[in-house]
Coordinates of C-alpha atoms and ligand atoms in Angstrom, one line a residue:
X1 CA -15.9 226.0 210.3
X2 CA -15.2 223.3 213.0
X3 CA -17.4 222.9 216.2
X4 CA -16.7 222.8 220.0
X5 CA -17.7 219.7 219.9
X6 CA -15.7 218.7 216.9
X7 CA -12.6 220.4 218.7
X8 CA -13.3 218.3 221.7
X9 CA -13.2 215.3 220.0
X10 CA -10.0 216.1 218.2
X11 CA -8.1 217.1 221.7
X12 CA -9.9 213.7 223.0
X13 CA -8.0 211.5 220.6
X14 CA -4.7 213.6 221.1
X15 CA -5.0 213.0 224.8
X16 CA -5.7 209.8 224.5
X17 CA -2.9 209.1 222.1
X18 CA -0.2 211.1 224.5
X19 CA -1.8 209.0 227.2
X20 CA -1.1 205.6 225.2
X21 CA 2.6 206.7 224.4
X22 CA 3.4 207.3 228.0
X23 CA 1.6 204.3 229.3
X24 CA -0.9 206.4 231.5
X25 CA -4.6 206.2 232.1
X26 CA -6.9 208.7 230.4
X27 CA -8.6 209.1 234.1
X28 CA -5.5 210.4 235.3
X29 CA -5.6 213.6 233.1
X30 CA -8.0 216.1 233.7
X31 CA -9.2 218.6 230.7
X32 CA -9.9 222.0 231.7
X33 CA -11.4 224.1 229.0
X34 CA -9.7 227.9 229.3
X35 CA -12.8 229.8 228.2
X36 CA -11.4 233.0 229.0
X37 CA -12.9 236.0 226.8
X38 CA -15.3 233.3 225.5
X39 CA -19.2 233.8 225.9
X40 CA -21.4 231.6 228.1
X41 CA -23.0 230.0 225.2
X42 CA -19.2 228.2 224.3
X43 CA -19.2 227.2 227.7
X44 CA -22.4 225.8 227.6
X45 CA -21.7 223.9 224.1
X46 CA -18.5 222.3 226.1
X47 CA -20.6 221.1 228.7
X48 CA -23.1 219.7 226.1
X49 CA -20.3 218.3 224.3
X50 CA -19.4 216.5 228.1
X51 CA -16.8 218.7 229.5
X52 CA -17.3 219.8 233.4
X53 CA -13.9 221.9 233.9
X54 CA -13.6 225.5 233.0
X55 CA -10.7 227.8 233.5
X56 CA -10.8 231.6 233.4
X57 CA -8.3 234.4 234.3
X58 CA -10.3 237.1 235.1
X59 CA -12.7 237.6 238.2
X60 CA -15.0 240.6 236.5
X61 CA -15.6 238.0 233.2
X62 CA -16.2 235.4 235.8
X63 CA -18.8 237.3 237.7
X64 CA -20.7 237.5 234.9
X65 CA -20.2 234.2 233.3
X66 CA -20.3 231.8 236.0
X67 CA -24.1 232.4 237.0
X68 CA -25.0 232.7 233.0
X69 CA -23.6 228.9 232.4
X70 CA -25.2 227.3 235.9
X71 CA -28.4 229.0 234.7
X72 CA -28.6 227.0 231.4
X73 CA -26.6 223.7 232.6
X74 CA -27.9 221.1 234.9
X75 CA -24.6 219.4 235.8
X76 CA -22.1 220.4 238.0
X77 CA -19.4 222.4 237.0
X78 CA -15.9 223.0 238.5
X79 CA -14.5 226.5 237.7
X80 CA -10.8 226.8 238.1
X81 CA -8.8 230.1 238.4
X82 CA -6.0 230.2 236.4
X83 CA -5.0 233.7 236.2
X84 CA -2.7 236.3 238.1
X85 CA -4.9 236.9 241.2
X86 CA -4.7 240.6 242.8
X87 CA -5.2 240.7 246.4
X88 CA -8.5 243.0 246.4
X89 CA -9.7 240.2 244.1
X90 CA -9.0 237.5 246.6
X91 CA -12.6 237.4 248.5
X92 CA -14.1 237.2 245.1
X93 CA -12.2 234.5 243.7
X94 CA -12.6 232.3 247.1
X95 CA -16.2 232.6 246.6
X96 CA -16.6 232.0 242.7
X97 CA -14.1 229.2 241.8
X98 CA -13.4 225.4 243.2
X99 CA -9.7 225.5 242.3
X100 CA -7.1 228.1 242.2
X101 CA -4.0 227.0 240.5
X102 CA -2.4 230.8 240.5
X103 CA -1.2 230.8 244.1
X104 CA 2.1 232.8 243.8
X105 CA 2.7 234.0 247.0
X106 CA 2.2 233.3 251.0
X107 CA 0.3 236.5 251.3
X108 CA -2.0 235.6 248.7
X109 CA -2.6 232.3 249.9
X110 CA -3.4 233.5 253.4
X111 CA -6.0 236.2 252.1
X112 CA -7.5 233.2 250.1
X113 CA -7.9 231.0 252.9
X114 CA -9.3 233.6 255.5
X115 CA -12.3 234.3 252.5
X116 CA -12.6 230.6 252.2
X117 CA -13.3 229.7 255.5
X118 CA -15.6 232.7 256.0
X119 CA -17.4 231.3 252.4
X120 CA -17.5 228.0 254.4
X121 CA -15.8 226.2 252.1
X122 CA -12.2 224.6 251.3
X123 CA -10.3 225.8 248.0
X124 CA -8.3 223.3 246.3
X125 CA -5.2 225.3 245.7
X126 CA -1.9 224.8 243.0
X127 CA 0.9 226.7 243.8
X128 CA 2.5 228.5 240.7
X129 CA 5.7 227.8 240.1
X130 CA 8.2 229.9 237.6
X131 CA 10.3 226.8 236.4
X132 CA 12.1 228.5 233.5
X133 CA 13.4 231.9 235.3
X134 CA 11.7 233.8 232.4
X135 CA 11.0 237.1 234.2
X136 CA 7.8 237.8 232.3
X137 CA 6.5 234.3 234.2
X138 CA 4.6 234.5 237.2
X139 CA 4.8 232.2 240.4
X140 CA 7.6 231.2 242.7
X141 CA 10.7 231.4 241.3
X142 CA 11.9 228.3 241.6
X143 CA 14.4 228.2 238.2
X144 CA 17.7 227.5 240.4
X145 CA 16.7 225.1 243.1
X146 CA 18.8 222.2 241.9
X147 CA 22.1 224.4 242.0
X148 CA 21.3 227.0 244.9
X149 CA 20.5 225.5 248.3
X150 CA 19.2 229.0 249.0
X151 CA 16.7 229.0 246.2
X152 CA 15.6 225.3 247.5
X153 CA 15.4 226.4 251.1
X154 CA 12.9 229.4 250.1
X155 CA 10.7 227.5 248.0
X156 CA 10.4 224.6 250.3
X157 CA 9.6 227.2 253.3
X158 CA 7.1 229.3 251.0
X159 CA 5.3 225.7 250.0
X160 CA 5.3 224.9 253.8
X161 CA 3.9 227.9 254.8
X162 CA 1.1 227.9 251.9
X163 CA 0.3 224.6 253.0
X164 CA -0.4 225.4 256.3
X165 CA -3.4 227.3 256.2
X166 CA -6.8 226.2 257.1
X167 CA -9.0 227.1 254.0
X168 CA -7.0 226.0 251.6
X169 CA -6.4 222.1 250.3
X170 CA -2.7 222.4 248.5
X171 CA -3.2 219.7 245.7
X172 CA -0.3 220.6 243.6
X173 CA 2.1 222.4 241.6
X174 CA 0.9 224.5 238.2
X175 CA 3.5 226.1 235.6
X176 CA 3.4 227.7 232.2
X177 CA 6.2 227.0 229.6
X178 CA 7.7 229.2 227.4
X179 CA 6.0 229.7 224.0
X180 CA 8.0 228.1 221.4
X181 CA 7.6 226.8 218.1
X182 CA 8.5 223.1 218.6
X183 CA 6.9 221.9 221.9
X184 CA 9.9 219.4 222.6
X185 CA 11.8 222.2 223.7
X186 CA 9.4 222.6 226.5
X187 CA 9.8 219.4 227.8
X188 CA 12.3 219.9 230.3
X189 CA 10.2 222.7 232.1
X190 CA 7.7 220.0 232.8
X191 CA 10.1 217.3 233.4
X192 CA 11.3 219.9 236.1
X193 CA 8.3 220.7 237.5
X194 CA 7.7 217.0 238.2
X195 CA 11.1 216.9 240.1
X196 CA 10.2 219.7 241.8
X197 CA 7.1 217.9 243.2
X198 CA 9.3 214.8 244.1
X199 CA 11.7 216.6 246.0
X200 CA 8.7 218.5 248.0
X201 CA 7.2 215.3 248.6
X202 CA 10.5 214.0 250.2
X203 CA 11.0 216.9 252.3
X204 CA 7.7 218.2 253.4
X205 CA 5.8 214.9 253.0
X206 CA 3.1 216.7 251.1
X207 CA 1.4 214.1 248.3
X208 CA 0.8 217.0 245.7
X209 CA -1.2 214.2 243.3
X210 CA -1.8 217.2 240.8
X211 CA 0.6 218.7 238.1
X212 CA -1.2 221.3 236.2
X213 CA 0.7 222.0 233.0
X214 CA 0.3 221.8 229.6
X215 CA -1.6 224.4 226.9
X216 CA -2.7 224.2 223.4
X217 CA 0.8 224.2 221.8
X218 CA 2.2 221.6 224.2
X219 CA -0.1 219.7 226.0
X220 CA 0.9 216.1 224.4
X221 CA 4.6 216.7 225.7
X222 CA 3.2 218.0 229.3
X223 CA 1.0 214.6 229.6
X224 CA 4.0 212.6 228.4
X225 CA 5.9 214.2 231.3
X226 CA 3.1 213.5 233.9
X227 CA 0.8 216.4 233.8
X228 CA -2.5 215.6 235.9
X229 CA -4.3 219.0 234.7
X230 CA -4.1 220.4 231.3
X231 CA -5.3 223.5 230.4
X232 CA -7.1 224.1 226.8
X233 CA -8.2 227.4 225.5
X234 CA -7.6 227.5 222.0
X235 CA -7.8 224.2 220.3
X236 CA -11.2 224.0 221.9
X237 CA -12.7 227.2 221.2
X238 CA -10.8 228.8 218.7
X239 CA -8.4 231.7 218.5
X240 CA -9.0 234.6 221.0
X241 CA -9.5 238.2 219.6
Ligands
PLP301 C1 -4.7 231.3 228.1 C2 -4.3 230.5 229.2 C3 -4.3 228.8 229.1 C4 -4.9 228.2 227.7 O1 -3.8 228.7 226.6 P1 -4.4 228.2 224.9 O2 -3.1 228.5 224.4 O3 -5.6 228.5 224.7 O4 -4.5 226.7 225.3 C5 -3.9 227.9 230.0 N1 -3.2 228.6 230.8 C6 -3.1 229.7 231.4 C7 -2.5 230.2 232.9 C8 -3.7 230.7 230.7 O5 -3.8 231.9 230.8

């Protein structure tokens, strides 16, 4: 059985290779280890192997795990919320996490912003975009923005509104590609998120430096298409049960 440190070394090699193919610098891609369902001891092993960014998707699980990890490591950890957030959990999310990738409505953004201010912090925020139009996917529906002026205007308006709240600092966009056998088939999804970011830069004057895209199945392709944050679970911690 390979250890978490071995797995991280393997993922690092793949990241370096993808960066080299794309002519990008390794420093431009943050590796977020997705530790959902895994025990604090796995996170601690990953910290010892050099990782600093961790992604979780459930508030209750994180409320247990975050203090357990922090009690046994002496390095600062950056916690990323990557899962769907129910509004009644917004307060806990704002206090536990540093970065939220899964903002999918103006209403949720407003709540998180309010609680962030109450916790005396500014939350780094990414807006989740449903690029593929799959009904099962969360996020603002932007699947038709290039062909429908109405969809485009709605997306622009929602993102303008989400970016207006004090307490949130909107740093970029996040998406999940469909599960497919051949990662090549996800390339267009990542390219479309990058194109949407470009349009938003031009229309809203936001810089949106971060593109959170790419998981175990498809992160090399996501890096080639400009990902600055990749969210890797199984390739680091093994299959989830
Ligand atoms: C679980 C999850 C990941 C990690 O998926 P792996 O296939 O284990 O790499 C990434 N992003 C989100 C939003 C997730 O829920």
